[in-house]
Amino acid sequence: MKSKYLLHGGDYNPEQWLHMPEVLKTDVKRFKEAKINTITLGVFSWSKLEPKEGEYCFGWMEEIINNLYENGISVILATPSGARPHWMANKYPEVLRVNEMRQRNLFGGRHNHCFTSPVYRKKVKQINTELVKRFGSHPAVKMWHISNEFSGECHCELCQNAFRDWLKKKYGTIDVLNDRWCTTFWSHIYDSFDQVESPSSLGENSIMALNLDWKRFVSDQTIDFMEQEICTIREMGALQPTTTNLMYHFGGIDYFRLAEKVDVVSWDNYPSWHKKEEEETAKDAAFWHDVIRGLKRKPFILMESSPGATNWQEVSKLKKPGMLLSASLQSVAHGADGALYFQMRKSRGAEEKFHGAVLDHYDGNDTRTFQDVCKTGDMLERIMEVAGTQVNAQAAVLYDWENLWALEGSKGPRNKDLHYLDSVEKSYRAFRRLGLNVDIIDQKGSMDGYKIVAAPMQYLFHDGFNEKVRKYIENGGIFIMTYWSGVVDENDRCFLGGTPYGLMDVFGLRSEEIDGLYDWEENEICQPESKYAGLKDSYICKYLCQLVKPVTAKTLMVYGKDFYAGMSALLENDYGKGKAYYVCADAEQSFYNDFYQKLVQEVGLHGVWMEEIPEGVEVTSRSGEKAEYIFLQNFNRIAVQVNLPEGKILFGNKNGRMEPLDNIVVKVEK
Ligand code: GLA
Ligand code: ZN
């Protein structure tokens, strides 16, 4: 979507209220009061749209869309494949999912379907065809929302066969598969593709390459299912952009690959605000917003967020005053072209009746949540010109789905949590606290244009990744890689002849051993005799300590304890026009903060706001043709004073005093 405005609105389920037209009337009135401009419809409407097989009943939806349109509200129209009617499961049981124990699910819940089933694909195609016929050229419909939160896997015979075909295509012959999967181990050699079964605790789950390929297959098959939906929409002539709502911390689908198939990336974000200090939660939310933006390196949409408490987290915590606005603005600051909610109106019964909503069962506009939504609507209106602007980053952190799968399934060096994601976030936070925008990229993404790239725990190297890193550094890039990198190939086969694979000369070292630490153990990364300026005397490290043998690399810091006290813990190697750094252990956050600050200063990198940033204040910027937009957000529980950049204050306090959860948006002409 060429975004001319920031979206404000969310998921709406009028099909639950068709018997109460007065409710539907109030809804639109309230939407206008709250400056709602976008409504997502139809996510779970299938049984109201096709109550009997082939009998479509779209009149109610048309009325709703027309009414919204007349009131100046646009529609994001969903395809209903996230949940299906009873009749379908009764007549075609193959649409239901089979679990890894090879048991078929009963009807119920949602997302409970086989992505391979030709019947399910056909039924989805039919309803999508009808939806596009009826609404594809409706002026209110601005975007297609494909299904809902794609996830899960199915182990039915149809999926097993599709998996075998996928493997045949990939490996050609069973001998190649045996070789790549190292099946001689425990005598697991396959005679034919027909013997391959998806991983199961009933049978095979000791071949890591099988597990890894199964994850790739599930991801591919889900994306293929989504593509089929998009294809129908296009075949039927609809021109609106497509999206699908992604999730927080979801490992099941390679989101970088999925993002290639949609026009706009969107996601659902439900941080547990107030569980920890807001500052901490904000840092994590910031990271995930940037992961999502990084998928296309373009503006995205916050498709769902809760206007109040959720009802599925361990505790349904209310959002304190100001939280909703800050959280919504934070998404915009990181590149969202709008903040949408789940849900517009609370359902009366079933699973989500207590989930936060713009309108609750009482219905009035004098609720605290409704007032907060109105304030957010006002704020979005005031910063509307930010829509469509880019977040430009000169620093990047690598986060790769296939690497995640391989790491998690690798057996060792620590089966009790490798803390991979924590290590990625540590690098991310160290850059962010300097006011730098940060892109999250995967190994397949281009590194051109970044001055500095951090690559924590790149255990699996995609084919050619080592060469890409080499070139990046050769051409002047600053590259930081950490322990447990370059260990296995795409089939989880260990590289022979020394690691990090293909980069030993670039980093000037060879990894020798890695020590897994118990949770209660600690080591230290400390200064050697020849002090490394800018860093403290020592930092705690935990969980994993890699022991390396320096060749040409210079040792900057050393271990402080255990039999490897005095051995290299941080190394630097000059290569080409750039520099390669290797961090050997899982160090505490302050190590990354100090170390990256030093490197960033050395390359002369800085954010658009040059002032010293108080801890707990988030600084982000978006860049338009004529102006930079600087966002300052105080996620501290105490007030702070900031020196504002010179420019026009679009939102917030002009004197720079920021109470907890205060926000300031400044426009600086270029
Ligand atoms: C997800 C779903 C929504 C709803 C919300 C509740 O994001 O997409 O349908 O269930 O969770 O938080
Ligand atoms: Zn299946």
XYZ file of C-alpha atoms and ligand atoms in Angstrom:
683
model
C 0.000 0.000 0.000
C 1.299 3.452 -0.819
C 0.603 4.743 2.642
C -0.583 8.284 2.713
C -1.837 7.946 6.231
C -1.195 6.001 9.373
C -3.746 3.268 9.918
C -5.761 3.255 13.127
C -8.360 0.588 13.817
C -8.302 -3.177 14.025
C -10.014 -6.568 13.930
C -13.760 -6.350 13.982
C -16.165 -9.278 14.201
C -19.618 -7.919 13.325
C -20.747 -11.431 12.356
C -21.105 -12.065 16.099
C -23.639 -9.219 16.380
C -25.786 -9.487 13.278
C -28.832 -10.232 15.462
C -28.306 -6.927 17.282
C -28.242 -4.200 14.612
C -28.236 -1.469 17.257
C -24.801 -2.674 18.369
C -23.464 -2.397 14.840
C -24.777 1.152 14.638
C -23.067 2.180 17.872
C -19.845 0.647 16.635
C -19.493 2.909 13.627
C -20.392 5.953 15.698
C -17.718 5.072 18.214
C -15.154 4.298 15.520
C -15.523 7.806 14.217
C -15.197 9.299 17.684
C -11.907 7.467 18.100
C -10.553 8.487 14.671
C -10.625 4.914 13.458
C -9.856 4.802 9.750
C -9.276 1.103 9.098
C -11.185 -2.057 9.982
C -10.063 -5.633 9.435
C -12.987 -7.858 8.539
C -13.665 -11.502 7.952
C -10.727 -13.161 9.713
C -12.953 -15.814 11.289
C -16.174 -15.437 9.311
C -16.219 -18.553 7.179
C -19.266 -20.214 8.707
C -21.253 -17.002 8.298
C -20.020 -16.544 4.739
C -20.614 -20.121 3.605
C -23.024 -21.680 6.101
C -23.575 -24.692 3.838
C -21.210 -26.022 1.235
C -21.410 -23.831 -1.858
C -24.100 -21.538 -0.390
C -22.552 -18.148 -0.035
C -24.085 -15.517 2.139
C -22.197 -12.270 1.641
C -25.023 -9.758 2.052
C -24.269 -8.982 5.676
C -20.640 -8.310 4.917
C -21.525 -6.060 2.025
C -23.765 -3.989 4.276
C -20.994 -3.627 6.826
C -18.411 -2.669 4.213
C -20.767 -0.154 2.601
C -21.561 1.389 5.922
C -17.901 1.677 6.874
C -17.138 3.183 3.500
C -19.882 5.768 3.810
C -18.341 6.736 7.106
C -14.880 7.161 5.644
C -13.451 3.935 7.045
C -11.355 1.577 4.922
C -11.338 -2.182 5.085
C -8.603 -4.766 5.234
C -10.422 -7.858 4.046
C -9.303 -11.210 5.355
C -9.511 -14.575 3.687
C -11.199 -16.885 6.188
C -8.855 -19.873 5.990
C -7.674 -19.546 9.604
C -10.754 -21.461 10.810
C -13.405 -23.460 8.966
C -17.031 -24.510 9.387
C -18.126 -27.814 10.883
C -19.616 -29.093 7.653
C -16.241 -29.149 6.003
C -14.534 -31.262 8.640
C -17.511 -33.626 8.738
C -17.564 -34.178 5.023
C -13.814 -34.012 4.366
C -11.892 -35.189 7.431
C -8.625 -34.811 5.517
C -8.769 -31.055 6.127
C -8.034 -31.666 9.820
C -4.514 -31.804 11.091
C -2.626 -34.942 12.180
C -0.143 -34.597 15.036
C 3.349 -36.053 15.294
C 1.899 -39.106 17.106
C -0.041 -39.703 13.867
C -3.432 -38.958 15.460
C -5.966 -36.913 13.540
C -7.415 -33.956 15.436
C -11.132 -33.536 15.962
C -12.880 -30.442 14.680
C -12.280 -27.425 16.904
C -10.096 -24.492 17.717
C -8.561 -22.719 14.759
C -5.554 -23.166 12.521
C -6.396 -26.823 12.790
C -5.929 -27.689 9.151
C -3.626 -29.519 6.791
C -1.725 -27.179 4.482
C -1.319 -29.930 1.883
C -4.892 -31.239 1.634
C -6.124 -30.693 -1.949
C -9.679 -30.487 -0.611
C -8.780 -27.738 1.840
C -6.863 -25.835 -0.805
C -9.818 -26.168 -3.169
C -12.340 -24.976 -0.596
C -10.145 -22.004 0.278
C -9.753 -21.192 -3.390
C -13.501 -21.292 -3.911
C -14.374 -18.950 -1.083
C -11.525 -16.586 -1.925
C -12.724 -16.503 -5.520
C -16.192 -15.514 -4.371
C -14.831 -12.908 -1.971
C -12.774 -11.243 -4.685
C -15.710 -11.378 -7.110
C -17.915 -9.629 -4.613
C -15.512 -7.219 -2.927
C -12.356 -7.097 -5.056
C -13.245 -3.772 -6.591
C -15.064 -2.257 -3.635
C -13.471 1.155 -3.036
C -13.380 0.553 0.714
C -11.212 -2.561 0.408
C -7.597 -1.441 0.592
C -5.725 -4.596 1.405
C -6.017 -8.392 1.596
C -5.225 -10.055 4.892
C -4.322 -13.640 4.057
C -5.577 -16.106 6.663
C -4.428 -15.594 10.233
C -1.166 -16.158 12.072
C 0.055 -19.076 9.961
C 1.574 -21.716 12.212
C 1.762 -25.406 13.051
C 2.424 -28.591 11.177
C 0.561 -31.631 9.965
C 1.873 -35.202 9.769
C -0.905 -36.789 7.679
C -0.162 -39.107 4.755
C -0.727 -36.258 2.298
C 1.916 -34.223 4.095
C 4.288 -37.222 4.306
C 4.059 -37.656 0.545
C 4.511 -33.969 -0.091
C 7.581 -34.051 2.163
C 9.005 -37.009 0.213
C 8.453 -35.136 -3.061
C 10.107 -32.068 -1.578
C 13.119 -34.213 -0.607
C 13.289 -35.856 -4.043
C 13.385 -32.458 -5.633
C 16.099 -31.322 -3.277
C 18.374 -34.379 -3.309
C 17.514 -36.231 -6.516
C 18.571 -39.651 -5.275
C 18.324 -41.421 -1.963
C 22.105 -41.906 -1.929
C 22.639 -38.167 -1.938
C 20.115 -37.806 0.884
C 21.854 -40.529 2.917
C 25.160 -38.797 2.436
C 23.884 -35.344 3.383
C 21.931 -36.614 6.349
C 24.786 -38.809 7.671
C 22.391 -41.756 8.028
C 25.137 -44.327 8.510
C 25.051 -43.135 12.088
C 23.071 -45.728 14.147
C 22.405 -47.682 10.940
C 19.634 -45.456 9.696
C 20.403 -45.675 5.956
C 17.289 -45.246 3.782
C 16.714 -47.576 0.821
C 14.135 -45.320 -0.785
C 12.314 -42.038 -0.288
C 9.190 -44.009 0.684
C 10.847 -44.933 3.965
C 11.193 -41.316 5.011
C 8.777 -40.266 7.748
C 8.445 -36.872 9.365
C 10.260 -36.642 12.721
C 8.319 -38.183 15.571
C 8.930 -39.240 19.126
C 7.389 -42.565 18.031
C 10.186 -43.060 15.544
C 12.956 -41.077 13.961
C 14.170 -37.918 15.570
C 17.884 -38.501 15.923
C 18.856 -37.383 12.430
C 19.293 -33.648 12.848
C 19.331 -33.073 9.082
C 15.909 -34.753 8.814
C 14.564 -32.531 11.585
C 16.004 -29.487 9.872
C 14.599 -30.398 6.464
C 11.202 -31.090 8.034
C 11.190 -27.579 9.484
C 12.147 -26.193 6.077
C 9.399 -28.239 4.455
C 6.740 -27.086 6.946
C 7.822 -23.505 6.390
C 7.807 -23.926 2.583
C 4.478 -25.739 2.576
C 2.838 -23.038 4.678
C 4.229 -20.338 2.407
C 3.052 -22.322 -0.600
C -0.442 -22.481 0.883
C -0.377 -18.720 1.410
C 0.887 -18.168 -2.125
C -2.011 -20.162 -3.466
C -4.362 -17.809 -1.673
C -2.554 -14.793 -3.097
C -2.625 -16.364 -6.526
C -6.428 -16.673 -6.417
C -6.727 -13.050 -5.433
C -4.554 -11.992 -8.349
C -6.158 -14.382 -10.834
C -9.506 -12.853 -9.981
C -8.115 -9.440 -10.816
C -7.887 -7.798 -7.386
C -5.110 -5.236 -7.272
C -4.889 -4.375 -3.586
C -1.688 -5.275 -1.746
C -1.550 -8.462 0.306
C -0.309 -9.113 3.805
C -0.523 -11.760 6.494
C -0.197 -11.204 10.224
C 3.062 -12.515 11.674
C 3.845 -13.245 15.300
C 6.263 -12.383 18.071
C 9.159 -14.760 18.593
C 7.743 -17.337 16.226
C 10.196 -19.936 15.002
C 7.899 -22.078 12.853
C 8.169 -20.253 9.536
C 11.153 -18.594 7.936
C 9.634 -15.132 7.920
C 12.299 -13.780 5.561
C 11.136 -16.234 2.892
C 7.467 -15.613 3.625
C 7.941 -11.863 3.363
C 9.155 -12.242 -0.223
C 5.644 -13.353 -1.175
C 3.522 -10.599 0.371
C 3.395 -6.931 -0.555
C 3.366 -5.584 2.977
C 4.595 -7.172 6.177
C 2.354 -6.936 9.207
C 2.455 -8.438 12.665
C 0.695 -8.882 15.981
C 2.428 -7.569 19.061
C 1.336 -8.222 22.631
C 4.176 -7.255 24.981
C 3.648 -8.102 28.647
C 3.772 -4.463 29.674
C 4.283 -3.857 33.403
C 5.477 -7.417 34.054
C 9.008 -6.056 34.133
C 10.134 -2.452 34.052
C 8.659 -0.825 30.941
C 12.167 0.008 29.772
C 13.004 -3.680 29.550
C 9.792 -4.618 27.745
C 10.226 -1.681 25.371
C 13.692 -2.878 24.378
C 12.363 -6.286 23.521
C 9.382 -4.873 21.620
C 11.761 -2.579 19.723
C 13.823 -5.575 18.671
C 10.803 -7.411 17.292
C 9.502 -4.357 15.472
C 12.894 -4.166 13.806
C 12.884 -7.877 12.982
C 9.549 -7.347 11.259
C 10.667 -4.204 9.435
C 13.878 -5.972 8.423
C 11.917 -8.642 6.557
C 11.319 -6.236 3.702
C 13.300 -3.233 4.943
C 10.164 -1.231 4.328
C 7.364 0.208 6.462
C 5.118 -2.446 7.998
C 1.787 -2.534 9.790
C 1.101 -3.311 13.416
C -1.910 -5.472 12.581
C -2.909 -6.371 16.130
C -2.182 -5.041 19.589
C -4.364 -5.010 22.660
C -6.059 -1.757 23.606
C -6.220 -3.090 27.179
C -5.225 -6.351 28.827
C -5.014 -9.588 26.882
C -6.688 -12.677 28.345
C -4.241 -15.362 27.272
C -1.081 -14.266 29.053
C -0.436 -15.691 32.524
C -1.903 -12.574 34.122
C -4.268 -10.132 32.423
C -2.491 -6.914 33.291
C -4.203 -3.639 32.555
C -2.304 -1.095 30.544
C -1.435 1.801 32.809
C -2.388 5.299 31.654
C -0.230 6.342 28.705
C 0.948 2.820 27.889
C -1.273 2.290 24.873
C -0.199 5.508 23.239
C 3.492 4.865 23.913
C 3.296 1.306 22.639
C 1.456 2.389 19.489
C 3.894 5.219 18.872
C 6.811 2.872 19.410
C 5.648 0.720 16.527
C 5.420 3.804 14.289
C 8.863 4.948 15.425
C 10.267 1.623 14.229
C 8.590 1.829 10.845
C 4.937 0.878 11.234
C 2.505 2.804 9.102
C -0.216 2.453 11.631
C -1.304 0.858 14.861
C -4.248 -1.528 14.753
C -5.899 -3.421 17.558
C -7.317 -6.750 18.352
C -10.206 -6.219 18.860
C -12.714 -3.485 18.142
C -15.514 -5.028 20.199
C -15.339 -7.695 22.889
C -17.188 -10.862 21.957
C -19.990 -11.904 24.259
C -18.914 -15.475 24.848
C -16.265 -18.093 24.124
C -12.512 -17.833 24.405
C -11.868 -14.121 23.983
C -14.738 -12.464 25.845
C -12.332 -10.963 28.377
C -9.697 -9.865 25.875
C -9.138 -6.103 25.750
C -11.123 -4.257 23.092
C -11.848 -0.739 21.968
C -15.470 -1.290 22.995
C -16.416 -3.513 25.874
C -19.661 -5.138 26.991
C -20.787 -1.937 28.671
C -20.588 -0.146 25.356
C -19.993 3.429 26.469
C -17.381 5.883 25.260
C -16.468 6.900 28.811
C -14.266 3.895 29.548
C -10.591 4.441 30.244
C -9.634 2.196 27.326
C -11.856 4.031 24.887
C -10.390 7.317 26.010
C -6.870 5.922 25.544
C -7.791 4.791 22.050
C -9.076 8.304 21.287
C -5.820 9.826 22.518
C -3.875 7.430 20.332
C -6.060 8.384 17.371
C -5.304 12.069 18.026
C -1.603 11.394 18.280
C -1.551 9.440 15.006
C -3.365 12.280 13.310
C -0.752 14.751 14.487
C 2.147 12.748 13.106
C 0.322 11.576 9.962
C 3.017 12.880 7.617
C 5.376 10.189 8.906
C 3.424 7.606 6.890
C 5.482 6.009 4.161
C 8.830 7.319 5.414
C 11.704 4.896 5.823
C 13.814 3.791 8.740
C 17.395 3.932 7.506
C 19.996 1.912 9.347
C 23.755 1.712 9.065
C 24.106 -1.058 11.603
C 22.706 -4.550 11.235
C 22.384 -7.652 13.375
C 21.990 -11.104 11.899
C 19.081 -13.306 12.902
C 18.519 -16.328 10.747
C 15.660 -18.814 10.982
C 17.504 -21.836 9.621
C 20.346 -21.109 11.992
C 17.816 -20.973 14.833
C 16.381 -24.368 13.860
C 19.808 -25.934 13.572
C 21.044 -24.485 16.853
C 17.985 -25.572 18.785
C 18.120 -29.108 17.482
C 21.847 -29.622 17.564
C 22.408 -31.630 20.790
C 25.115 -29.708 22.589
C 27.012 -27.729 23.625
C 24.229 -26.806 26.018
C 20.873 -28.512 25.791
C 19.558 -26.359 28.555
C 19.108 -23.207 26.504
C 21.838 -21.838 24.297
C 20.516 -18.294 24.857
C 20.727 -17.604 21.129
C 18.020 -14.997 21.022
C 19.404 -13.277 24.121
C 22.753 -13.036 22.421
C 21.144 -11.482 19.326
C 19.264 -8.993 21.481
C 22.421 -8.059 23.378
C 24.104 -6.938 20.167
C 20.942 -5.188 19.070
C 20.557 -3.314 22.361
C 24.183 -2.247 22.369
C 23.643 -0.454 19.052
C 20.225 0.905 19.924
C 21.310 2.619 23.118
C 23.600 4.750 20.964
C 20.530 6.031 19.109
C 21.328 4.017 16.001
C 18.581 2.521 13.892
C 19.292 -1.161 13.426
C 18.190 -3.558 10.707
C 17.803 -7.229 11.446
C 18.907 -9.285 8.454
C 19.423 -12.966 7.762
C 22.386 -14.694 6.154
C 20.782 -14.473 2.727
C 20.196 -10.716 3.005
C 22.528 -8.166 1.506
C 25.055 -6.534 3.841
C 25.857 -3.753 1.404
C 25.592 -0.305 2.877
C 25.988 -1.285 6.534
C 29.035 0.135 8.269
C 28.933 -2.442 11.020
C 27.350 -5.875 11.255
C 27.051 -8.141 14.297
C 26.595 -11.863 13.738
C 25.919 -13.641 17.021
C 26.118 -17.441 17.079
C 26.002 -18.177 13.363
C 26.280 -21.912 14.022
C 24.979 -22.898 10.588
C 26.553 -21.325 7.532
C 24.387 -21.201 4.446
C 26.282 -22.095 1.280
C 28.395 -19.121 0.340
C 27.891 -17.178 3.561
C 31.572 -17.340 4.443
C 32.460 -15.741 1.113
C 29.931 -13.005 1.647
C 31.428 -12.203 5.048
C 34.913 -12.252 3.595
C 33.964 -9.756 0.870
C 32.122 -7.529 3.294
C 35.172 -7.245 5.528
C 37.586 -7.039 2.621
C 35.670 -4.019 1.350
C 35.946 -2.188 4.636
C 33.125 -3.583 6.776
C 33.342 -4.000 10.535
C 32.087 -7.487 11.337
C 31.624 -8.952 14.801
C 31.039 -12.669 15.028
C 30.556 -14.556 18.262
C 31.285 -18.034 19.674
C 29.728 -21.139 18.118
C 29.811 -19.806 14.570
C 30.592 -21.491 11.277
C 30.285 -24.962 12.795
C 27.936 -26.836 10.429
C 26.713 -26.698 6.846
C 23.110 -26.527 5.668
C 22.619 -30.203 6.568
C 23.930 -29.792 10.091
C 27.085 -31.629 9.023
C 30.157 -30.451 10.858
C 32.669 -28.626 8.707
C 35.957 -30.472 8.434
C 39.383 -28.912 8.679
C 38.705 -26.250 11.285
C 36.180 -23.559 12.094
C 34.801 -20.897 11.722
C 34.420 -22.484 8.332
C 36.121 -20.675 5.498
C 36.914 -17.691 7.677
C 39.818 -18.789 9.829
C 42.167 -16.496 7.907
C 39.674 -13.625 7.991
C 39.317 -13.809 11.784
C 42.918 -14.896 12.226
C 42.057 -17.736 14.571
C 40.790 -21.271 14.862
C 38.073 -22.367 17.262
C 39.217 -25.302 19.298
C 36.759 -26.235 22.034
C 33.638 -24.868 23.628
C 32.829 -25.131 27.323
C 29.185 -25.354 28.376
C 28.685 -23.721 31.780
C 26.055 -24.678 34.334
C 23.521 -21.943 35.053
C 25.255 -21.118 38.339
C 28.721 -20.897 36.804
C 30.414 -17.725 35.638
C 33.659 -16.744 34.031
C 35.080 -13.327 33.222
C 36.266 -11.501 30.181
C 39.007 -9.228 31.444
C 41.791 -6.940 30.425
C 45.148 -8.465 29.563
C 48.350 -6.742 30.625
C 48.349 -4.511 27.558
C 45.078 -2.774 28.291
C 42.354 -2.508 25.648
C 41.261 1.102 26.023
C 37.608 1.976 26.495
C 36.551 -1.264 28.170
C 36.285 -2.019 31.866
C 38.616 -4.312 33.749
C 36.252 -7.231 33.605
C 32.827 -8.437 32.505
C 30.906 -11.507 33.540
C 30.290 -14.214 30.967
C 28.065 -17.260 31.268
C 26.634 -20.320 29.512
C 29.201 -20.812 26.727
C 32.926 -20.123 26.549
C 34.745 -20.892 23.345
C 38.441 -21.552 23.417
C 40.268 -20.365 20.331
C 43.769 -20.455 19.008
C 44.846 -17.060 17.682
C 46.946 -17.132 14.538
C 47.161 -13.594 13.187
C 44.412 -12.153 15.414
C 45.310 -9.784 18.220
C 43.938 -10.690 21.642
C 42.048 -7.733 23.103
C 40.584 -9.378 26.207
C 41.211 -12.668 27.985
C 39.357 -15.127 30.213
C 39.705 -14.525 33.942
C 39.004 -17.952 35.435
C 39.149 -21.715 35.125
C 41.854 -23.638 33.298
C 41.535 -21.242 30.362
C 42.263 -18.104 32.390
C 44.530 -15.889 30.317
C 43.365 -17.362 26.997
C 41.827 -15.101 24.322
C 38.220 -14.045 24.871
C 37.979 -11.125 22.436
C 40.045 -10.866 19.279
C 40.596 -8.475 16.425
C 41.983 -9.187 12.997
C 42.675 -6.755 10.174
C 41.451 -8.111 6.891
C 41.379 -6.191 3.614
C 40.071 -2.730 4.342
C 37.961 -3.921 7.254
C 38.166 -5.528 10.639
C 36.968 -8.883 11.925
C 36.152 -9.242 15.632
C 35.481 -12.474 17.440
C 33.711 -12.578 20.807
C 34.379 -15.936 22.458
C 31.809 -16.052 25.252
C 28.294 -15.072 26.213
C 29.188 -11.817 27.909
C 26.920 -9.576 29.942
C 25.112 -6.679 28.271
C 27.525 -4.020 29.518
C 30.366 -5.693 27.658
C 28.508 -5.318 24.370
C 27.514 -1.766 25.292
C 31.091 -0.660 25.908
C 32.642 -2.645 23.091
C 30.171 -1.549 20.400
C 30.279 2.056 21.591
C 34.013 2.003 21.011
C 33.704 0.442 17.556
C 30.884 2.764 16.541
C 32.930 5.786 17.591
C 35.926 4.468 15.687
C 33.913 4.271 12.455
C 32.333 7.655 13.155
C 28.784 6.365 13.131
C 25.990 8.188 14.935
C 22.211 8.440 14.994
C 20.350 11.506 13.764
C 19.999 12.817 17.317
C 23.480 13.666 18.536
C 22.731 14.328 22.203
C 23.648 12.003 25.031
C 20.719 9.591 25.449
C 19.473 9.012 28.997
C 19.140 5.299 29.866
C 15.616 4.088 29.251
C 14.842 6.670 26.593
C 14.301 5.187 23.161
C 15.516 7.247 20.223
C 14.462 6.244 16.739
C 14.200 8.092 13.465
C 12.336 7.864 10.201
C 13.455 9.570 7.089
C 11.241 11.309 4.535
C 12.186 13.141 1.360
C 12.382 16.503 3.027
C 12.630 15.792 6.722
C 13.878 13.477 9.417
C 11.403 12.538 12.129
C 12.972 11.913 15.502
C 11.056 9.934 18.112
C 11.995 10.177 21.780
C 10.179 7.884 24.200
C 10.727 7.782 27.929
C 10.155 4.216 29.095
C 11.691 4.977 32.511
C 9.679 5.121 35.692
C 11.253 8.482 36.419
C 11.151 11.802 34.582
C 14.101 12.870 32.428
C 15.112 16.073 30.727
C 16.361 15.973 27.153
C 17.825 18.604 24.869
C 15.505 18.646 21.940
C 16.821 18.794 18.401
C 15.979 21.966 16.529
C 12.845 21.461 14.550
C 9.086 21.396 14.702
C 7.551 19.477 17.590
C 4.786 17.395 16.028
C 3.866 15.754 19.299
C 4.847 16.069 22.953
C 6.309 18.487 25.396
C 8.181 21.405 23.862
C 10.512 21.984 26.801
C 12.051 18.515 26.666
C 10.858 17.385 30.066
C 9.667 13.823 29.800
C 7.580 12.200 32.504
C 7.399 8.393 32.504
C 5.784 7.211 29.248
C 6.051 10.660 27.683
C 6.826 10.901 24.003
C 8.180 13.599 21.733
C 8.204 13.582 17.941
C 10.345 16.232 16.258
C 10.451 17.037 12.572
C 13.841 18.236 11.386
C 13.951 19.664 7.864
C 16.728 18.216 5.731
C -3.928 -13.377 17.865
C -5.022 -13.624 16.845
C -6.291 -12.902 17.156
C -6.594 -12.940 18.631
C -5.441 -12.357 19.380
C -5.666 -12.252 20.864
O -3.090 -12.365 17.553
O -4.621 -13.317 15.541
O -7.331 -13.506 16.421
O -6.845 -14.235 19.031
O -4.334 -13.180 19.173
O -4.606 -11.597 21.489
Zn -1.516 -32.902 6.290
